XYZ file of C-alpha atoms in Angstrom:
470
model
C 0.032 0.030 0.032
C 1.503 3.371 -0.988
C 2.605 5.802 1.819
C 0.427 8.841 2.154
C 2.458 11.887 1.197
C 2.379 14.970 3.573
C 1.412 18.201 2.220
C 4.087 20.793 2.140
C 3.865 23.809 4.369
C 2.963 27.238 2.821
C 6.504 28.199 3.654
C 8.268 25.406 1.835
C 5.861 25.702 -1.076
C 6.940 29.235 -1.835
C 8.872 29.479 -5.112
C 12.750 29.833 -4.981
C 12.881 32.428 -7.729
C 10.731 35.416 -8.570
C 10.911 34.709 -12.241
C 7.594 33.577 -13.588
C 7.289 30.191 -15.324
C 6.043 30.079 -18.990
C 2.238 29.041 -18.857
C 1.515 25.639 -20.014
C -0.659 25.700 -23.117
C -3.639 23.453 -22.643
C -6.421 22.420 -24.955
C -9.854 23.785 -23.801
C -11.456 21.195 -21.486
C -14.592 21.003 -23.712
C -12.514 21.008 -27.151
C -14.196 18.769 -29.582
C -12.313 15.494 -30.347
C -12.732 13.855 -33.892
C -14.689 10.817 -33.558
C -13.039 8.433 -35.874
C -12.932 5.062 -33.920
C -14.754 1.807 -33.192
C -15.198 1.041 -29.597
C -16.164 -2.468 -28.611
C -17.618 -2.667 -25.056
C -17.846 -6.143 -23.588
C -17.382 -8.189 -20.429
C -14.079 -10.146 -20.119
C -16.174 -13.274 -19.719
C -17.327 -12.734 -23.191
C -13.788 -12.222 -24.553
C -14.121 -15.066 -27.054
C -17.114 -13.378 -28.901
C -15.047 -10.025 -28.987
C -12.217 -11.844 -30.786
C -14.651 -13.280 -33.275
C -16.138 -10.069 -33.958
C -12.560 -8.397 -34.336
C -11.920 -11.121 -37.081
C -14.938 -9.754 -39.288
C -13.849 -6.161 -38.622
C -10.145 -6.735 -39.582
C -10.651 -5.872 -43.209
C -12.000 -2.368 -42.225
C -8.842 -1.850 -40.088
C -6.437 -2.893 -42.917
C -8.136 -1.618 -46.006
C -10.078 1.457 -44.816
C -7.642 2.548 -41.951
C -10.458 2.448 -39.397
C -9.387 1.925 -35.665
C -10.914 -0.496 -33.801
C -10.285 -0.102 -29.860
C -10.633 -2.820 -27.262
C -9.112 -2.904 -24.001
C -6.535 -5.583 -25.171
C -4.528 -2.520 -26.661
C -3.756 -1.460 -23.071
C -0.088 -2.009 -22.502
C 1.472 -2.745 -19.001
C 2.037 0.549 -17.264
C -0.750 2.404 -19.109
C -3.151 4.445 -16.993
C -6.052 2.334 -18.103
C -8.811 4.705 -16.983
C -7.243 7.610 -18.795
C -6.775 5.432 -21.960
C -10.332 4.292 -21.855
C -11.646 7.782 -21.421
C -9.628 8.979 -24.373
C -10.901 5.999 -26.587
C -14.432 6.812 -25.553
C -14.042 10.514 -26.707
C -12.922 9.318 -30.154
C -15.797 6.721 -30.696
C -18.026 7.151 -33.659
C -19.480 3.577 -33.486
C -19.794 1.755 -30.249
C -20.534 -2.003 -30.505
C -22.050 -3.246 -27.308
C -21.630 -6.967 -26.798
C -24.948 -7.585 -24.757
C -25.138 -10.611 -22.362
C -26.169 -11.172 -18.803
C -22.365 -10.666 -18.113
C -22.175 -7.284 -19.763
C -25.340 -6.086 -18.031
C -24.031 -7.208 -14.591
C -20.787 -5.260 -15.038
C -20.641 -2.092 -12.754
C -17.645 -0.823 -14.413
C -19.435 -0.830 -17.868
C -22.467 0.709 -16.346
C -20.676 3.437 -14.661
C -17.722 4.236 -16.729
C -18.310 3.218 -20.221
C -22.019 3.458 -21.036
C -22.708 7.202 -19.622
C -20.159 8.953 -22.018
C -21.346 6.705 -24.929
C -25.087 7.564 -24.288
C -24.183 11.373 -23.906
C -22.225 11.262 -27.131
C -25.117 9.373 -28.968
C -27.559 12.104 -27.918
C -25.386 15.143 -28.556
C -22.790 14.182 -31.279
C -24.506 11.457 -33.207
C -22.365 8.517 -31.975
C -23.875 5.214 -33.200
C -24.773 2.580 -30.631
C -24.899 -1.001 -32.043
C -25.998 -3.565 -29.525
C -25.174 -7.076 -30.500
C -27.063 -9.686 -28.399
C -24.735 -12.720 -27.602
C -27.184 -14.480 -25.148
C -30.557 -14.306 -23.634
C -30.504 -11.442 -21.086
C -32.538 -8.626 -19.552
C -31.646 -6.399 -22.551
C -35.435 -5.450 -23.252
C -35.775 -4.357 -19.785
C -32.944 -1.777 -19.827
C -32.500 1.631 -21.342
C -30.288 0.149 -23.970
C -33.231 -1.413 -25.776
C -33.905 2.082 -27.059
C -31.149 1.372 -29.620
C -31.773 -0.861 -32.551
C -29.845 -4.033 -31.963
C -28.214 -6.027 -34.786
C -29.964 -9.071 -34.143
C -33.352 -9.573 -32.356
C -33.993 -10.802 -28.807
C -34.976 -14.197 -30.154
C -31.733 -14.527 -32.230
C -28.938 -14.244 -29.714
C -25.643 -15.471 -30.991
C -25.402 -18.560 -28.735
C -28.658 -19.881 -29.996
C -27.622 -19.603 -33.858
C -25.843 -22.082 -35.982
C -22.155 -21.474 -36.780
C -23.087 -20.262 -40.246
C -25.785 -17.945 -38.879
C -23.272 -16.398 -36.312
C -20.856 -15.675 -39.051
C -23.618 -14.002 -41.008
C -24.751 -11.879 -38.085
C -21.117 -10.885 -37.369
C -20.714 -9.935 -41.066
C -23.825 -7.820 -40.857
C -22.040 -5.930 -37.944
C -19.061 -5.341 -40.262
C -21.162 -4.325 -43.112
C -23.188 -1.647 -41.255
C -19.919 -0.244 -39.696
C -18.549 0.056 -43.227
C -21.845 1.909 -44.378
C -21.568 4.255 -41.414
C -18.110 5.265 -42.169
C -18.276 5.442 -45.816
C -21.723 7.373 -45.885
C -21.436 11.310 -46.248
C -21.343 12.929 -42.947
C -24.683 14.262 -41.708
C -25.334 16.825 -39.110
C -26.261 15.116 -35.896
C -29.670 15.788 -34.643
C -29.784 16.225 -30.690
C -31.809 13.635 -28.900
C -32.483 13.075 -25.165
C -29.930 10.937 -23.385
C -31.390 7.531 -22.575
C -31.579 6.904 -18.810
C -33.429 4.559 -16.513
C -35.434 7.514 -15.278
C -36.553 8.663 -18.706
C -37.422 5.072 -19.507
C -39.532 4.749 -16.275
C -41.211 8.194 -16.983
C -42.074 6.950 -20.580
C -43.730 3.916 -19.335
C -45.797 5.814 -16.902
C -46.712 8.692 -19.165
C -50.186 8.672 -20.842
C -49.821 8.034 -24.617
C -50.158 11.113 -26.845
C -53.449 11.842 -28.816
C -51.942 10.660 -31.986
C -51.065 7.175 -30.534
C -54.587 6.889 -29.176
C -56.211 7.719 -32.410
C -53.697 5.255 -34.089
C -54.857 2.414 -31.752
C -58.535 3.053 -32.739
C -57.727 1.636 -36.232
C -59.050 -2.018 -36.678
C -56.627 -4.419 -37.878
C -56.867 -7.883 -39.434
C -54.061 -10.238 -38.942
C -51.731 -7.530 -37.897
C -52.326 -5.301 -40.966
C -54.457 -2.059 -40.774
C -57.547 -2.015 -42.881
C -57.132 -0.075 -45.898
C -58.963 3.396 -46.025
C -60.598 2.349 -49.425
C -61.663 -1.217 -48.322
C -65.362 -0.444 -48.866
C -64.987 0.912 -52.462
C -62.736 0.199 -55.496
C -59.992 2.652 -55.185
C -58.531 4.414 -58.231
C -54.932 4.979 -59.087
C -54.057 7.928 -56.889
C -51.211 9.304 -54.890
C -51.230 8.149 -51.334
C -49.013 8.501 -48.172
C -48.499 6.493 -44.992
C -46.191 6.563 -41.952
C -45.921 4.082 -39.061
C -44.596 0.636 -38.620
C -46.209 -1.422 -41.535
C -44.664 -3.967 -43.573
C -44.163 -4.204 -47.347
C -43.252 -7.213 -49.516
C -40.539 -6.441 -52.089
C -40.179 -9.118 -54.906
C -36.994 -9.162 -57.098
C -37.076 -9.851 -60.864
C -35.552 -13.186 -60.014
C -38.522 -14.044 -57.801
C -36.784 -13.791 -54.424
C -38.782 -11.732 -51.875
C -38.360 -10.018 -48.432
C -40.783 -8.395 -46.006
C -39.417 -5.201 -44.647
C -40.912 -2.622 -41.979
C -41.870 0.588 -43.561
C -41.422 3.945 -41.871
C -42.803 6.239 -44.354
C -44.323 5.663 -47.890
C -45.414 7.889 -50.695
C -47.008 6.258 -53.791
C -48.187 7.779 -56.979
C -46.671 7.564 -60.422
C -43.476 7.072 -58.488
C -42.873 4.990 -55.295
C -40.893 6.504 -52.508
C -40.474 4.363 -49.365
C -38.319 4.655 -46.218
C -37.511 1.319 -44.936
C -36.280 0.217 -41.624
C -34.823 -3.201 -41.558
C -34.807 -4.972 -38.139
C -32.974 -8.136 -38.685
C -29.763 -9.054 -40.337
C -31.706 -11.080 -43.037
C -33.754 -8.032 -43.995
C -30.432 -6.008 -44.407
C -28.909 -8.646 -46.344
C -31.879 -8.775 -48.672
C -31.718 -5.036 -49.256
C -28.044 -5.125 -49.758
C -28.374 -7.736 -52.454
C -31.213 -5.856 -53.995
C -29.021 -2.726 -54.408
C -25.865 -4.564 -55.346
C -27.221 -7.397 -57.680
C -28.464 -6.852 -61.243
C -31.676 -8.523 -60.493
C -33.509 -5.372 -59.508
C -36.859 -4.740 -58.266
C -40.088 -6.344 -59.822
C -43.010 -5.443 -57.419
C -43.904 -4.038 -54.247
C -46.965 -5.032 -52.013
C -48.162 -2.375 -49.431
C -51.440 -1.834 -47.755
C -53.233 -4.556 -49.792
C -52.113 -2.840 -53.054
C -49.614 -4.433 -55.681
C -47.316 -2.200 -57.657
C -45.176 -3.242 -60.655
C -42.091 -1.328 -60.190
C -38.777 -0.392 -61.920
C -36.163 0.301 -59.364
C -34.365 3.774 -59.751
C -32.517 4.198 -56.406
C -31.873 2.314 -53.209
C -29.374 3.415 -50.384
C -28.994 3.520 -46.791
C -28.569 6.335 -44.461
C -27.724 6.178 -40.768
C -28.649 8.917 -38.478
C -29.382 9.060 -34.841
C -28.580 5.393 -34.332
C -31.166 4.192 -36.970
C -30.544 2.809 -40.456
C -33.040 3.843 -42.821
C -33.034 2.646 -46.519
C -34.559 4.889 -49.107
C -36.216 3.407 -52.059
C -37.304 5.077 -55.115
C -38.988 3.376 -58.064
C -41.390 3.987 -60.950
C -44.802 2.268 -60.985
C -46.728 0.760 -63.742
C -50.232 -0.530 -64.042
C -50.630 -4.113 -63.585
C -51.056 -5.715 -66.868
C -54.505 -7.538 -67.176
C -54.375 -10.925 -68.609
C -56.704 -11.826 -71.491
C -59.688 -13.367 -70.100
C -61.873 -15.698 -72.325
C -64.909 -17.803 -71.662
C -64.149 -21.495 -71.908
C -66.592 -24.394 -71.887
C -69.224 -22.103 -70.428
C -66.734 -21.041 -67.657
C -66.896 -17.233 -67.649
C -63.727 -15.221 -66.430
C -65.736 -14.426 -63.160
C -66.216 -18.220 -62.575
C -62.469 -18.838 -63.201
C -61.500 -15.906 -60.908
C -63.786 -17.557 -58.052
C -62.201 -21.124 -58.571
C -58.682 -19.379 -58.667
C -59.322 -17.692 -55.531
C -60.589 -20.971 -53.656
C -57.307 -22.600 -55.037
C -55.054 -19.777 -53.790
C -56.626 -19.312 -50.350
C -57.912 -22.726 -49.422
C -55.897 -25.102 -51.691
C -59.317 -26.380 -53.063
C -58.728 -28.229 -56.319
C -61.451 -28.209 -59.155
C -63.271 -31.553 -59.758
C -61.003 -34.132 -61.567
C -62.901 -34.069 -64.954
C -64.010 -30.431 -64.903
C -62.452 -28.015 -67.512
C -61.632 -25.809 -64.557
C -59.035 -28.528 -63.641
C -57.195 -27.974 -66.841
C -57.515 -24.066 -66.639
C -55.772 -24.108 -63.163
C -53.222 -26.713 -63.733
C -51.069 -25.614 -66.579
C -53.717 -24.092 -68.781
C -54.315 -20.362 -68.824
C -53.216 -19.723 -65.197
C -50.179 -21.757 -64.533
C -51.422 -22.131 -60.975
C -51.499 -25.654 -59.442
C -51.727 -25.166 -55.826
C -52.062 -22.621 -52.953
C -48.596 -21.042 -51.991
C -49.736 -21.171 -48.306
C -48.366 -24.462 -47.219
C -44.931 -23.902 -48.716
C -44.768 -20.490 -47.271
C -45.384 -21.861 -43.908
C -42.582 -24.329 -44.338
C -40.232 -21.402 -45.565
C -40.755 -19.209 -42.548
C -39.908 -22.254 -40.231
C -43.362 -22.980 -39.099
C -43.321 -19.845 -37.100
C -46.971 -18.647 -36.573
C -45.635 -14.966 -35.792
C -43.729 -14.802 -39.231
C -46.500 -16.517 -40.896
C -49.179 -14.085 -39.795
C -46.911 -11.300 -40.830
C -45.957 -12.506 -44.340
C -49.008 -14.649 -45.482
C -51.321 -11.507 -46.182
C -48.767 -9.809 -48.353
C -48.133 -12.854 -50.254
C -51.702 -13.684 -50.886
C -52.125 -9.985 -51.919
C -49.488 -10.345 -54.495
C -50.970 -13.664 -55.885
C -54.502 -12.349 -56.064
C -53.430 -9.270 -58.028
C -50.922 -10.732 -60.255
C -53.048 -13.693 -61.226
C -55.849 -11.179 -62.083
C -58.087 -12.920 -59.601
C -59.174 -9.634 -58.133
C -58.374 -6.085 -58.729
C -59.292 -4.777 -55.285
C -59.022 -6.411 -51.731
C -61.863 -5.475 -49.568
C -61.345 -7.849 -46.601
C -58.614 -10.394 -45.763
C -58.467 -12.235 -42.392
C -56.212 -15.051 -41.302
C -56.515 -17.104 -38.081
C -53.831 -19.693 -37.620
C -54.543 -22.709 -35.661
C -51.784 -25.299 -35.417
C -51.333 -26.729 -38.913
C -54.233 -25.042 -40.491
C -55.299 -21.527 -41.197
C -58.814 -20.065 -41.271
C -59.464 -17.746 -44.056
C -62.173 -15.056 -44.655
C -61.668 -13.175 -47.986
C -63.728 -10.635 -50.009
C -62.402 -9.055 -53.159
C -63.699 -7.119 -56.168
C -63.252 -7.428 -59.790
C -63.452 -4.409 -62.153
C -66.431 -4.283 -64.643
C -64.593 -5.463 -67.865
C -67.239 -7.230 -69.489
C -70.294 -6.607 -67.584
C -72.194 -3.570 -66.229
C -70.921 -3.638 -62.626
C -68.129 -4.776 -60.587
C -68.375 -8.359 -59.055
C -67.504 -9.448 -55.662
C -65.318 -12.707 -54.984
C -65.737 -14.273 -51.602
C -64.009 -17.101 -49.890
C -64.279 -18.563 -46.534
C -62.974 -21.841 -45.156
C -59.876 -23.550 -43.799
C -56.670 -24.311 -45.577
C -54.367 -27.156 -44.276
C -50.674 -26.219 -44.069
C -49.237 -29.773 -43.974
C -47.711 -31.574 -46.641
C -45.585 -28.926 -48.385
C -42.567 -30.000 -50.308
C -39.272 -28.513 -49.867
C -39.271 -26.255 -52.842
C -38.777 -22.587 -51.885
C -41.640 -20.173 -52.270
C -40.457 -17.804 -54.848
C -42.776 -14.937 -56.254
C -41.297 -15.402 -59.736
C -43.117 -17.350 -62.465
C -46.516 -18.558 -61.183
C -45.837 -22.089 -62.263
C -43.020 -22.364 -59.743
C -45.656 -22.840 -57.114
C-alpha cells in the first residue's frame, strides 16, 4: 500500500525564484475531439465473442484504416482509466456485446455507457447492440437502440453459419456508417433509466390513441379504401407497417416501412430490423436482379427500381427506395366451356386461399393446372414451411404474399377484406375481393371462406417469380 504523502507547508511551497514560469498551453476542457474510431464494449467473460467480431472487422482496419479499440490494446503501465476515457472520446461507433455478464458489470454501467449515451444524444455517435445471449436487455434503457439481431436470435442460439452471417452484418453496417456522407447530428435526449420509467408511466399522446383505434386484420391495418374500389391515386402513409419487395428473380423480402408515398413514383423509407432484412436490401441494391414489384397496404405495384441507398442517422438505419410504378397488366380473359372469367376467378381464389382443387374431370382443372393460369396449388403450405413453421412470421408475411398472388393472377383488382386465423397446422381464411367491370355492367365480388391445411408442403422454396413455380 503506498505511503500517504504529507502536504508541504506554505513556507516550503513558496517559489525559490521570482521569475514567472511560462504558462503551459492546454487544450480547452470541452474541445471537440474527432470521432473516428470503433469502440467495442464487452465483459471479460465474453472475450471469445469479442475476438470473433474483431476477425470480421479486421478488413475495415486494414483496407479502410478504421481504428478498432478494445481494452486488449492497453499496455503494461498504461493509465487504463485515462486510456479508456480517451478512446471513448474518439468513438464514432460503439458496439455493445450484450449478455447477462455485460449487464451485470458495474464498470461498464458506470464508466463506459454514460459517455457513450451522452455522445449518442449530442454528437451522433452510433450505438450498435449485438446480443450474445438471452438477457434482460429488453428491460434496460439500452433497448432504445436498434440491436443488430433480435432478442429471439442471440448468437449463442444460432448455428455456426448464422453467427458468421450476423457478425458480417455488423461489419457491413459499420462500413456503411463510415463510408456514408457525414450528416449533421440531430440532438436527442440521453437515454436514462429515469427517462424510460417516466415514458412507461406517461399517458400516450393523442396521435397514438387515435392510431390504436384503427381496426386491424392479422396485424395489418384495414385500407381506407376497403369499402370501395380505389382509383390509381397518390397516397402516403407512415408508421410501422410491412411491405413485400419482390425481385425480378422471384426472391422476396418483407421489410418494415417507416414512411411511404405512392403515386406515379413510389418512395419508401424502409427500416430493416433483422440481419436477413439488411442482407436482402443489400443484395437488391448490389445485384443486377432489380426490383419487380412491391406490395403495400393491400395493393400491388409493378415497379422499376431507380435508387436504393442506406442512411444512418441518430442510431437508426433507414433505406430509401425510389421506383417508377406501372399499371398491372391485365391478362386476356376468355369464356371456356361455359366457364366465364368470373367463374374462373372464383375457382382461382379458392385454389389460392384454401388449396381447393376443381373436380378431376372439370375443364376448370385444366385451366388451373397448366392451362391459362399456371397455378396448380396454394402457396400457403410452402410459405409456412419456408418461415420455419413460425406462427408470428407466417401471420406477418402471408397476407402480403396472398395479396401479390390475388393481384398478379388477375383474380381480383381490389381487396376489401382479408382475415387469417392460424390454428396449429391449418389457417382459417375469410376473404372478400372485387373484380372490375370489364365485360359486364357492374363490378363483381369474389368471396372465399374456409380452412386451408398447411401440412404436406414440399421443400421447394416459395419464390414469387413465375406462377408455375408454385
